[in-house]
XYZ file of C-alpha atoms in Angstrom:
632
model
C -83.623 100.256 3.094
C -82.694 101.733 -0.403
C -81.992 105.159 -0.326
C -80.723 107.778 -2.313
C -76.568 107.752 -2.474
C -76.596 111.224 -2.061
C -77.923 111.302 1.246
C -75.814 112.016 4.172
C -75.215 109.131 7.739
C -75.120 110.310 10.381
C -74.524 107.806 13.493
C -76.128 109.501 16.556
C -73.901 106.705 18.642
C -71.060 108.252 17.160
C -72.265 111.815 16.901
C -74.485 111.914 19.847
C -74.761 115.916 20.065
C -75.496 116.168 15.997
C -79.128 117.837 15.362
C -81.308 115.503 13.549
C -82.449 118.042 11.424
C -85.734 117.136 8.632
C -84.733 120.079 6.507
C -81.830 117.600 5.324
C -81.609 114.625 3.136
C -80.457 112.395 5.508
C -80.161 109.253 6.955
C -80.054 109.308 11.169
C -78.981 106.216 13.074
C -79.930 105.303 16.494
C -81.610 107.690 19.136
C -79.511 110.678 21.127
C -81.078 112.415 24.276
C -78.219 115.028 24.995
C -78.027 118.036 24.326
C -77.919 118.374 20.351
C -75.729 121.433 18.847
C -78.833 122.442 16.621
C -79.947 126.121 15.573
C -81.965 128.049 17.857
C -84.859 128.160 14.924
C -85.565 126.110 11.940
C -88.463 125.769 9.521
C -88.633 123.789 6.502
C -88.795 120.195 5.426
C -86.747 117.704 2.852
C -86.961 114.279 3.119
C -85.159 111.497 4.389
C -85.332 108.800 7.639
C -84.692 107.940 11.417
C -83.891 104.235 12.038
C -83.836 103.614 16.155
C -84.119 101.125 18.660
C -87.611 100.124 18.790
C -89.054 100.811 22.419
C -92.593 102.836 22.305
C -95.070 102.278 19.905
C -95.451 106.310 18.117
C -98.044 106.911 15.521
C -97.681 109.174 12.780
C -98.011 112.841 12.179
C -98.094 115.174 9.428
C -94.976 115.043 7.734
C -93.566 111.940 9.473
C -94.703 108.547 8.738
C -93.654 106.115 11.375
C -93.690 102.119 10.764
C -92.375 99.876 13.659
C -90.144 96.892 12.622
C -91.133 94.232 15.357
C -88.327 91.549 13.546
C -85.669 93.922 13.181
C -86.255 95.823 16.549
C -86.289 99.171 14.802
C -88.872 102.322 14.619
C -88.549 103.303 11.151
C -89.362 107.312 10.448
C -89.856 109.353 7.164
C -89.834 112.171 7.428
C -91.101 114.612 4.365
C -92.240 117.670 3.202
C -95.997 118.172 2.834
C -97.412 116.112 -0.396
C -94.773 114.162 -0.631
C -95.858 110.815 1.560
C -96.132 108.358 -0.777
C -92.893 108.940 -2.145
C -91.737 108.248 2.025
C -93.674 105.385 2.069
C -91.891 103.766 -0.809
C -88.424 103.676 0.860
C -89.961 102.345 3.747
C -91.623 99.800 2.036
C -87.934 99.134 0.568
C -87.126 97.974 3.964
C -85.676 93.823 4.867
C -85.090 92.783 7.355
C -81.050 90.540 7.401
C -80.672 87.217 9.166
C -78.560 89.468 11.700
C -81.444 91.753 12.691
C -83.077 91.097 16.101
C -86.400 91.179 16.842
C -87.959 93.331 19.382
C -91.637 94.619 20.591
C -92.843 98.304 20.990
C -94.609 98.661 24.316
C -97.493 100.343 24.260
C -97.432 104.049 25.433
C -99.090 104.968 28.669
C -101.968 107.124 28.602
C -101.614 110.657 29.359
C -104.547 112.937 31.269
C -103.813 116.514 29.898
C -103.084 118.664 32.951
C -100.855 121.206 32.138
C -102.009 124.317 30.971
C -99.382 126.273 28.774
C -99.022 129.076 30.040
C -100.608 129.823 33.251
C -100.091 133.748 34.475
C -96.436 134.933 33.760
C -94.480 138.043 33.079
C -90.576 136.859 33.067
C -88.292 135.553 30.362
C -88.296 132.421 27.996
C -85.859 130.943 25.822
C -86.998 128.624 22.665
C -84.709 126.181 20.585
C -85.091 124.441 17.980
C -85.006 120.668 19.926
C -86.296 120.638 23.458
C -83.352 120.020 25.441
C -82.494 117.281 28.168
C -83.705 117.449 31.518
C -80.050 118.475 32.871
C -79.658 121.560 30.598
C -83.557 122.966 31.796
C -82.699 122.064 35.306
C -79.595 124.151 34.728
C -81.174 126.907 33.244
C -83.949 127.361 35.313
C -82.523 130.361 37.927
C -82.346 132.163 34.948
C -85.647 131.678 32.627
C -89.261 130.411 33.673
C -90.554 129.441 30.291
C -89.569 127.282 27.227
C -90.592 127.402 23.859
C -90.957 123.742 22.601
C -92.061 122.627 18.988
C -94.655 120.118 19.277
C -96.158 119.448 16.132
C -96.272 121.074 12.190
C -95.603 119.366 8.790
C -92.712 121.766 8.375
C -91.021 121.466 11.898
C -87.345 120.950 11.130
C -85.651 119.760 14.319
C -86.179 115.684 15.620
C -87.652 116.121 19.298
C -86.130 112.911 21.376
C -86.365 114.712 24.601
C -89.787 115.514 24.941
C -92.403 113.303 26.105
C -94.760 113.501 28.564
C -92.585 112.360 31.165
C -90.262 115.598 30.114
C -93.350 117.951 30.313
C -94.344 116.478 33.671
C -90.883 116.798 35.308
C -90.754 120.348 34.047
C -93.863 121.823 34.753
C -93.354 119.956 38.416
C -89.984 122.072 38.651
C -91.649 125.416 37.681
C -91.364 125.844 33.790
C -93.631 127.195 31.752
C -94.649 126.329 27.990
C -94.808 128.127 24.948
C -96.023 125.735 22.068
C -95.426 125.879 18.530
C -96.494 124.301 15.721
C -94.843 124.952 12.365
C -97.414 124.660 9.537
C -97.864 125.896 6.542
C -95.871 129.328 5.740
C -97.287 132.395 3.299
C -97.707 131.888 0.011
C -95.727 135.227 -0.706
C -92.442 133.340 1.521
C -89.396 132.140 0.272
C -90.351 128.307 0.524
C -91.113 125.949 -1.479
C -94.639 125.842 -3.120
C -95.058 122.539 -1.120
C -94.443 124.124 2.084
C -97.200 126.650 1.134
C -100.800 127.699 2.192
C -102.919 127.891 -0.389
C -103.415 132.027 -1.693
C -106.909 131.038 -1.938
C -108.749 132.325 1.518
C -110.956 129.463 1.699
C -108.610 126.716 1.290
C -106.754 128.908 3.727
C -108.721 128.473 6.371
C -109.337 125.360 6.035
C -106.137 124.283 6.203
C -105.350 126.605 9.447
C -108.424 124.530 10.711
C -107.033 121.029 9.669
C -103.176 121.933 11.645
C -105.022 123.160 14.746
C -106.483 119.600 15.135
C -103.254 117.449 14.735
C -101.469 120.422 16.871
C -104.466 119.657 19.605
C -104.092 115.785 19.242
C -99.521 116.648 19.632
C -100.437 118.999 22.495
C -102.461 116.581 24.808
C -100.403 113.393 23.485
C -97.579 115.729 26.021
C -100.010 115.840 28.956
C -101.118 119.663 27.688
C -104.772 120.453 28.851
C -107.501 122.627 27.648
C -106.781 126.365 28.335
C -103.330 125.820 26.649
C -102.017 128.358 24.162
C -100.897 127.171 20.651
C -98.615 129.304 18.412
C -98.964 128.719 14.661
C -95.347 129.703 13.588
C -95.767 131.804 9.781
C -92.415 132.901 9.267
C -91.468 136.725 7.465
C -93.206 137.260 4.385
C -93.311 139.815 2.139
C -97.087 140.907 2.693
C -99.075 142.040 -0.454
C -103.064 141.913 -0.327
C -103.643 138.809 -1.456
C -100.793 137.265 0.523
C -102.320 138.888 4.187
C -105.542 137.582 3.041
C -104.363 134.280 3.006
C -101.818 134.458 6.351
C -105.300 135.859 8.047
C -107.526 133.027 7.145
C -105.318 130.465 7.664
C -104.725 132.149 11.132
C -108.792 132.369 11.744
C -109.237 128.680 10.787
C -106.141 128.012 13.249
C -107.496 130.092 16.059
C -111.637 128.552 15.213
C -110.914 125.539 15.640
C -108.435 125.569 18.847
C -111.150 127.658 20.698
C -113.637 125.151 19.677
C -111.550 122.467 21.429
C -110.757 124.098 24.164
C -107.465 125.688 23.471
C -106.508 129.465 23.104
C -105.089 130.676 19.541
C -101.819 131.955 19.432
C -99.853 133.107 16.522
C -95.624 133.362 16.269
C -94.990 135.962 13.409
C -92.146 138.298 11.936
C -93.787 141.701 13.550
C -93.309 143.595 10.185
C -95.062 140.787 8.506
C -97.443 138.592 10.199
C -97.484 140.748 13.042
C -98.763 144.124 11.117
C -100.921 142.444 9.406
C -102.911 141.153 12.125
C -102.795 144.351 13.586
C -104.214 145.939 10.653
C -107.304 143.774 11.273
C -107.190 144.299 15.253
C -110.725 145.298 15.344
C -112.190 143.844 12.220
C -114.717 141.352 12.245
C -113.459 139.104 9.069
C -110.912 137.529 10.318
C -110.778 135.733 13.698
C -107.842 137.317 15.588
C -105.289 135.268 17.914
C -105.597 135.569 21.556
C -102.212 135.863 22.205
C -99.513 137.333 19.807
C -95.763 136.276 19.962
C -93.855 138.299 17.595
C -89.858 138.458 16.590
C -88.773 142.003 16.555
C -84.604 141.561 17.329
C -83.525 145.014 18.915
C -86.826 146.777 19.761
C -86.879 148.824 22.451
C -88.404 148.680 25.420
C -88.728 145.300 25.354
C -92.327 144.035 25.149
C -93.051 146.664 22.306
C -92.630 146.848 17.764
C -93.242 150.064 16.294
C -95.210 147.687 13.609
C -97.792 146.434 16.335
C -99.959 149.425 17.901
C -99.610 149.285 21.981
C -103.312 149.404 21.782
C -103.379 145.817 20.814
C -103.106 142.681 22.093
C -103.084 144.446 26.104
C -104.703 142.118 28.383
C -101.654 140.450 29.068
C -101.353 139.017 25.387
C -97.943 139.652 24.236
C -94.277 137.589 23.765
C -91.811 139.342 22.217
C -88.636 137.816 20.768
C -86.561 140.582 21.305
C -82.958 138.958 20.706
C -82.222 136.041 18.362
C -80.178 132.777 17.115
C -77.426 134.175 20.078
C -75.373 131.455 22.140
C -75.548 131.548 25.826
C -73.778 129.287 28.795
C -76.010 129.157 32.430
C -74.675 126.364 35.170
C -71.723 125.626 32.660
C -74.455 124.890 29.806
C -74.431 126.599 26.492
C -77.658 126.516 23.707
C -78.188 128.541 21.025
C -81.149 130.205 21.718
C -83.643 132.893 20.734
C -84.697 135.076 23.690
C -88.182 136.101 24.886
C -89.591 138.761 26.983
C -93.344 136.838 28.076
C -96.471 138.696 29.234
C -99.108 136.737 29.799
C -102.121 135.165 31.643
C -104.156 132.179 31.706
C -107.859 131.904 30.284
C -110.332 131.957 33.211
C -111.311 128.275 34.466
C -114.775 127.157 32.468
C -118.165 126.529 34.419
C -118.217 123.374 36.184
C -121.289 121.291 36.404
C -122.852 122.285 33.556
C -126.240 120.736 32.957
C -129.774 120.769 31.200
C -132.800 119.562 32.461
C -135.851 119.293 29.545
C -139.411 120.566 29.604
C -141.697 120.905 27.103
C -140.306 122.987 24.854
C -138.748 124.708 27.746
C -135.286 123.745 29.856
C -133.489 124.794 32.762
C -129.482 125.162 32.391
C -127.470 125.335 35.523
C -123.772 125.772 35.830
C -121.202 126.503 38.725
C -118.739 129.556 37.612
C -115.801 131.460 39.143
C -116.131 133.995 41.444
C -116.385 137.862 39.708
C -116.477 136.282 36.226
C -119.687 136.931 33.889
C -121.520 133.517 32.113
C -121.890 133.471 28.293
C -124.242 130.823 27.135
C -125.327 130.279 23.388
C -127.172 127.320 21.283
C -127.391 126.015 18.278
C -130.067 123.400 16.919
C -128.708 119.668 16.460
C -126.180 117.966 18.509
C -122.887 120.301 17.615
C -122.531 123.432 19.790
C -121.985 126.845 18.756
C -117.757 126.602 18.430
C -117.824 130.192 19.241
C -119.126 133.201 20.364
C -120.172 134.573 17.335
C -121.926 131.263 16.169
C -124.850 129.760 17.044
C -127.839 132.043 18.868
C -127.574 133.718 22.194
C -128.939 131.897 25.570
C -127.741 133.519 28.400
C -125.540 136.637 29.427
C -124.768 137.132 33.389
C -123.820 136.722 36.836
C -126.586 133.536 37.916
C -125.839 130.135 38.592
C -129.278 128.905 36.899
C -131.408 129.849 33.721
C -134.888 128.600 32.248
C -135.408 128.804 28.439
C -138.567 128.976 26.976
C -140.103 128.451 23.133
C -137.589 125.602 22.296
C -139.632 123.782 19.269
C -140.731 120.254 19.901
C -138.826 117.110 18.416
C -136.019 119.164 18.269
C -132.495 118.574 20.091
C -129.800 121.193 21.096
C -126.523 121.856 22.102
C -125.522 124.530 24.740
C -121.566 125.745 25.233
C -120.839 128.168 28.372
C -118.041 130.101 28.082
C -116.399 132.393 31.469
C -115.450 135.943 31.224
C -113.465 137.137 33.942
C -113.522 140.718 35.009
C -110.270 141.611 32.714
C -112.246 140.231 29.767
C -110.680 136.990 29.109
C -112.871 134.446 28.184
C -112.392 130.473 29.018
C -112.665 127.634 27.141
C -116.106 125.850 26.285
C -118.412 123.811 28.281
C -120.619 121.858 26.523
C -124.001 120.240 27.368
C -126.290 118.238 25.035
C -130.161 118.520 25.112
C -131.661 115.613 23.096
C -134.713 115.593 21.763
C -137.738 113.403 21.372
C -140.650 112.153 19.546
C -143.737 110.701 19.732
C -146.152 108.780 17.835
C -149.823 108.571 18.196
C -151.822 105.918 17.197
C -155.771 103.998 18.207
C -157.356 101.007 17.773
C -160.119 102.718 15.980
C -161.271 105.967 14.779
C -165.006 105.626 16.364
C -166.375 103.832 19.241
C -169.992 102.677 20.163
C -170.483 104.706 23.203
C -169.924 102.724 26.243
C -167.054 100.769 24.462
C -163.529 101.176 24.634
C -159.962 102.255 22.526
C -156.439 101.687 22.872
C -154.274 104.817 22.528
C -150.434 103.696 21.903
C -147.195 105.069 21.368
C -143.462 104.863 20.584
C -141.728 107.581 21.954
C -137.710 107.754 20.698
C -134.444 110.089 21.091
C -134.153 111.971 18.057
C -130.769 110.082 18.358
C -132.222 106.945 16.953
C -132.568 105.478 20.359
C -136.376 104.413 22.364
C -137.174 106.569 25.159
C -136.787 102.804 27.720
C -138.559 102.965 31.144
C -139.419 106.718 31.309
C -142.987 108.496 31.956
C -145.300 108.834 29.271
C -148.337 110.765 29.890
C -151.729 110.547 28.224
C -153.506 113.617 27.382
C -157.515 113.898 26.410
C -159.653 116.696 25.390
C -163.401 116.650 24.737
C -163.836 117.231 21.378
C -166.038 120.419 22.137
C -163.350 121.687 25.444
C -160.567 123.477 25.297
C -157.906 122.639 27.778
C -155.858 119.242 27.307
C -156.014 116.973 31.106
C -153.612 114.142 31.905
C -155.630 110.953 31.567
C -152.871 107.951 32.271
C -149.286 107.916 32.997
C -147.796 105.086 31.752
C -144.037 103.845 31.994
C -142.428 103.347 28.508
C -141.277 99.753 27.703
C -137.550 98.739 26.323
C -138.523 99.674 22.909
C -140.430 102.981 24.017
C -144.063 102.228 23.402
C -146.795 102.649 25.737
C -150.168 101.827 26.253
C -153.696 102.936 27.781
C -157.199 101.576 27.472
C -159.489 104.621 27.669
C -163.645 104.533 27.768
C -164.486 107.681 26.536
C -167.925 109.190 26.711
C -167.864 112.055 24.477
C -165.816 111.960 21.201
C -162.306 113.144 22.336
C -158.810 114.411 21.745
C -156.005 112.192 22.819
C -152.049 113.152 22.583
C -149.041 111.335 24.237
C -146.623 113.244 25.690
C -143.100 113.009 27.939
C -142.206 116.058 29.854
C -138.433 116.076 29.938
C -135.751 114.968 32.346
C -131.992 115.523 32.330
C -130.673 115.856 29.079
C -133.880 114.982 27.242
C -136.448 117.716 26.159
C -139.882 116.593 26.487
C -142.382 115.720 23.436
C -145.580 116.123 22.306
C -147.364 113.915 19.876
C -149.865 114.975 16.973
C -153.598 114.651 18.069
C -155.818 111.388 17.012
C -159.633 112.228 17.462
C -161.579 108.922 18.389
C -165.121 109.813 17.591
C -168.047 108.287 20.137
C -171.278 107.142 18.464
C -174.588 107.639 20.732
C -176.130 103.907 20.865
C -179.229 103.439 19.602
C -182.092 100.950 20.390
C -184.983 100.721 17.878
C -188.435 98.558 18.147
C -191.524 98.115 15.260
C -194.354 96.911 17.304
C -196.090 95.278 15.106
C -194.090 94.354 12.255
C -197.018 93.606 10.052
C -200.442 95.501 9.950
C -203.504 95.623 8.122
C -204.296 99.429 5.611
C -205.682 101.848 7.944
C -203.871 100.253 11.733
C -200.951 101.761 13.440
C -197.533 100.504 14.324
C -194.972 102.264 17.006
C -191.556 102.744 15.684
C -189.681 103.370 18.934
C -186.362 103.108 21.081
C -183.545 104.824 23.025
C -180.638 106.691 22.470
C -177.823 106.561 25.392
C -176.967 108.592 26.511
C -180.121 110.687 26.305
C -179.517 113.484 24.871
C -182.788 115.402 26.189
C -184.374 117.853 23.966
C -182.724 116.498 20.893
C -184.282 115.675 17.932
C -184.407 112.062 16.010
C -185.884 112.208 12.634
C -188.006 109.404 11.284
C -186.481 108.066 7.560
C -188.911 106.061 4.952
C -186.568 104.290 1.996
C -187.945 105.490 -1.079
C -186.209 103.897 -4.106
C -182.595 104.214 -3.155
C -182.636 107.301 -0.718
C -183.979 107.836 2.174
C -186.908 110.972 2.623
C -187.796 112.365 5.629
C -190.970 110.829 7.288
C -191.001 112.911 11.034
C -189.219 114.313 13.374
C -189.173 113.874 17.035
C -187.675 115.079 20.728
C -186.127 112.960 22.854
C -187.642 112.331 26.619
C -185.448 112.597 30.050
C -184.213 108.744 29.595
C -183.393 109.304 25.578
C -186.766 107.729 24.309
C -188.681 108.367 20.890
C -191.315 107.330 19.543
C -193.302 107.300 16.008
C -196.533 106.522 14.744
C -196.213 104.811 11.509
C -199.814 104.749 9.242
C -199.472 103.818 5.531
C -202.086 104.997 3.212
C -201.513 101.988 0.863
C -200.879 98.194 0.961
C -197.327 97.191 0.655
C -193.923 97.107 1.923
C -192.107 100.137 4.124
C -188.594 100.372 5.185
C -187.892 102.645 7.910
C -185.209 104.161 10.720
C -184.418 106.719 13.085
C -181.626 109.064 12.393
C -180.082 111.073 15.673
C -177.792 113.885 13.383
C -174.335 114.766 15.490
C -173.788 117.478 17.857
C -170.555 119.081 20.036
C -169.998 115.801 21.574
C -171.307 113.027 19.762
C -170.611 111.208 16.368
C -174.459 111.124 14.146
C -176.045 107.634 14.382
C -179.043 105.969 13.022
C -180.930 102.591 13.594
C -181.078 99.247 11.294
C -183.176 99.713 9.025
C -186.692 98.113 10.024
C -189.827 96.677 7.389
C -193.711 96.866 7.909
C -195.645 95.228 5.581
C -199.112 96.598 4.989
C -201.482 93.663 4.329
């Protein structure tokens, strides 16, 4: 690879205690596990690379941009301060590999299930450094501290971390540490870095970007084996605060602390406590900025320990606080010596989140239920679509108390929604998120005609689908009816959907009625209703001219019967006179729906005539064919 002359070797075969260090140009050979002579704290970034024996496959992260070298055997990293990877990815693409390199293949990694939760409950002292160390200096250590500080992620984290993997965490946790995690992100735009290393002094951006290094630190965090519940420390070095600057440091810190809580972590912030710290004190109470859940100030020398005269003692109380009370000092335990910064930790785990968290859908109604700790209070809130509320001061209200089970009512149809539960325990810690997903449904309606003869029959279909995009397969869809004059709706078939989510029913209605399709919910799914399709039912109608043909001054019966009979009704004899039609009688209609006319011309000639029944509550109007008598 061709890099710049001016950058310094360093052979970690040779030099196996030197500190890869990314806040120098450099050039690091080969891969070291023991216990590196590097400062107790360093933030920044230059640029420059790590070329080691290929063994594990390792993606990239912010500010290090990793290529594996199958032919030479070698993991190539650049590392590089933030804005500057393209300029990393052109000396790696620089790289050849020689007739004497030997190949070699990365083995996959083995998946990690996130267990540990960093920290759990702990009041007792904790040392950080700037690269973990090897297993033999934390089990030497241990008699005398209980947690670490380890840097696990940030695009400005200066020290190489060879020691710790997963395997590291797991050995360590098993023998009793504790974790304090750091990421080291972007620093104040009022520091002393370099405008690179910066958060932007607009707010917006800010937060934004405090939202975008809470993800990666999530993705570092569980890559170790670290599990919801787990504390992360954004580390914004000293600064010298002016307005503008603390209203940057505090949205980047909201955005930081948003989006851990809404995946499942707790927000923590490491800050100079005459900087970062009284600044977020300042805002303690306030309601614009999101606040850290745990603070973990630097405040070398103040007395007692636990306590800065810049960071009220009415903050930050439920068991909330680290203080780095003594710093960059060396110190030997079981013959080892690191240079260390020292810690005084106070803290306690989030309460465990509900377990079995579920819906079950109505009609615009469901029923959550949820099994919580013991002496802990249930928040539950919603929000319409398939994202829940990220936190507690988002989305609408549910649910606030002590029961295991709660039905919701006025939820609008073809609609979907997402529930998160969060704990509260009885010192007012509150757990991570549960989440639950109601999906909704729709339905169509559609018939096979919009009037029927009466006696005849319709089909009434539909296609009932997730609002998801998927069909409602192989579930029950239930057929509503109303007579068109009644007011209450009555199941008329229940009918199972099909693979693509349509159903179908004949029906034989006898008045003109109301049909709607509906599914009533299950688990997960909130029931439907359809819109309403009116099929109309036509009376039928008989109709006789006995005789057809008489001679001027003879009678002929115009007669039938209309089923169904409609007693008491009227039918209203028509004669055709040009192009309309003029009234010509009217008549009532006997028990079994008869009528009957007497038709008597007063001239020779040619009459056209029918019977017109008009509609009523229940019944479409109908009339007869038209019928001729010829007057000879």
């Amino acid at each position: 690879m061709t890099v710049p002359s001016d950058w310094a070797v360093v052979d970690l075969t040779a030099d196996p205690t030197a500190c890869v260090r990314f806040d120098r140009a450099a050039v690091y050979l080969g891969r070291s596990t023991a216990q590196a002579k590097c400062p107790a704290h360093v933030v920044g970034r230059s640029e420059g690379l790590v070329l080691e024996p290929l063994a594990t496959a390792t993606p990239s992260t912010p500010g290090l941009l990793r290529r594996a070298i199958p032919e030479a055997g070698v993991q190539a990293t650049a590392y590089y301060e933030p804005g500057a990877e393209s300029s990393a990815a052109a000396i790696l693409g620089s790289g050849r590999a020689t007739s004497k390199a030997r190949a070699a293949q990365a083995a996959q990694p083995a998946a990690v299930a996130p267990s540990v939760v960093a920290t759990g409950n702990l009041v007792g002292d904790a040392f950080d450094t700037c690269s973990a160390p090897p297993q033999t200096t934390m089990d030497a250590w241990k008699p005398s501290y209980q947690a670490v500080g380890i840097y696990i992620s940030g695009a400005v984290r200066a020290c190489d971390q060879a020691n710790l993997t997963p395997d590291w965490v797991t050995a360590n946790a098993a023998n009793g540490w504790q974790f304090l995690l750091v990421d080291v992100g972007l620093q104040a735009p009022c520091s002393n870095f370099s405008a690179a290393k910066k958060m932007s002094a607009d707010p917006a951006t800010a937060l934004g970007q405090g939202k975008t290094a809470a993800a990666a630190a999530v993705t570092a965090a569980q890559a170790l084996g670290f599990a919801q519940r787990s504390a992360i420390y954004s580390d914004v070095e000293h600064y010298t605060s002016t307005a503008a600057c603390k209203s940057a440091v505090l949205s980047y810190l909201s955005g930081w602390t948003q989006e851990l809580h809404a995946r499942g972590y707790q927000g923590g912030a490491y800050v100079s406590a005459s900087s970062g710290g009284a600044d977020l004190a300042s805002n303690f109470t306030g309601t614009t900025y999101t606040r850290p859940d745990n603070l973990w100030f630097a405040h070398w020398g103040s007395t007692p320990i636990g306590t800065s005269r810049f960071i009220p003692a009415t903050t930050w109380t439920n068991h909330e606080r680290v203080h780095q009370h003594t710093g960059d000092v060396s110190e030997t335990n079981a013959g080892v010596t690191l240079q260390i910064d020292k810690n005084r930790v106070d803290l306690t785990a989030p309460p465990e989140p509900v377990t079995g968290f579920s819906v079950t859908g109505g009609v615009s109604a469901a029923t959550l239920r949820w099994t919580k700790p013991a002496s802990s209070t249930v928040m539950v809130r919603t929000a319409v679509g398939s994202t829940p509320p990220p936190l507690l001061t988002s989305g609408t209200s549910v649910y606030t108390g002590t029961a295991s089970v709660y039905a919701m009512t006025r939820l609008a149809n073809s609609a979907s929604y997402a529930f998160r539960a969060w704990v509260k325990d009885s010192t007012g810690k509150v757990s991570t998120g549960a989440d639950v997903q109601l999906v909704g449904t729709k339905a169509t309606v559609t018939t096979s005609g919009a009037w029927i003869t009466y006696g005849g029959s319709v089909t009434v279909s539909t296609t009932v689908t997730k609002l998801d995009g998927s069909p409602l397969a192989g579930a029950p869809i239930v057929l509503y009816a109303k007579a068109k004059n009644a007011t209450a709706y009555a199941a008329v078939a229940t009918v199972t959907s099909d693979a693509n989510g349509v159903a179908t029913s004949v029906q034989k209605p006898t008045p003109s009625t109301h049909y709607q399709w509906g599914h009533n919910g299950n688990a997960g799914v909130l029931g439907t209703r359809s819109a309403v399709a009116l099929v109309e039912v036509r009376p039928g109608i008989s109709s006789y001219l006995v005789p057809a043909a008489i001679k001027l001054g003879a009678t002929s019966n115009f007669y039938g019967y209309l089923t169904p009979a409609h007693q008491g009704t009227r039918a209203h004899l028509q004669r055709k006179s040009g192009t309309s039609w003029a009234a010509a009688g009217t008549g009532v209609l006997s028990a079994n729906g008869k009528y009957s006319f007497v038709v008597k011309p007063t001239a020779k000639g040619t009459y056209t005539y029918r019977v017109v029944w008009l509609p009523d509550a229940d019944h479409q109007g109908t009339q007869t064919p038209s019928k001729v008598l010829t007057v000879s």
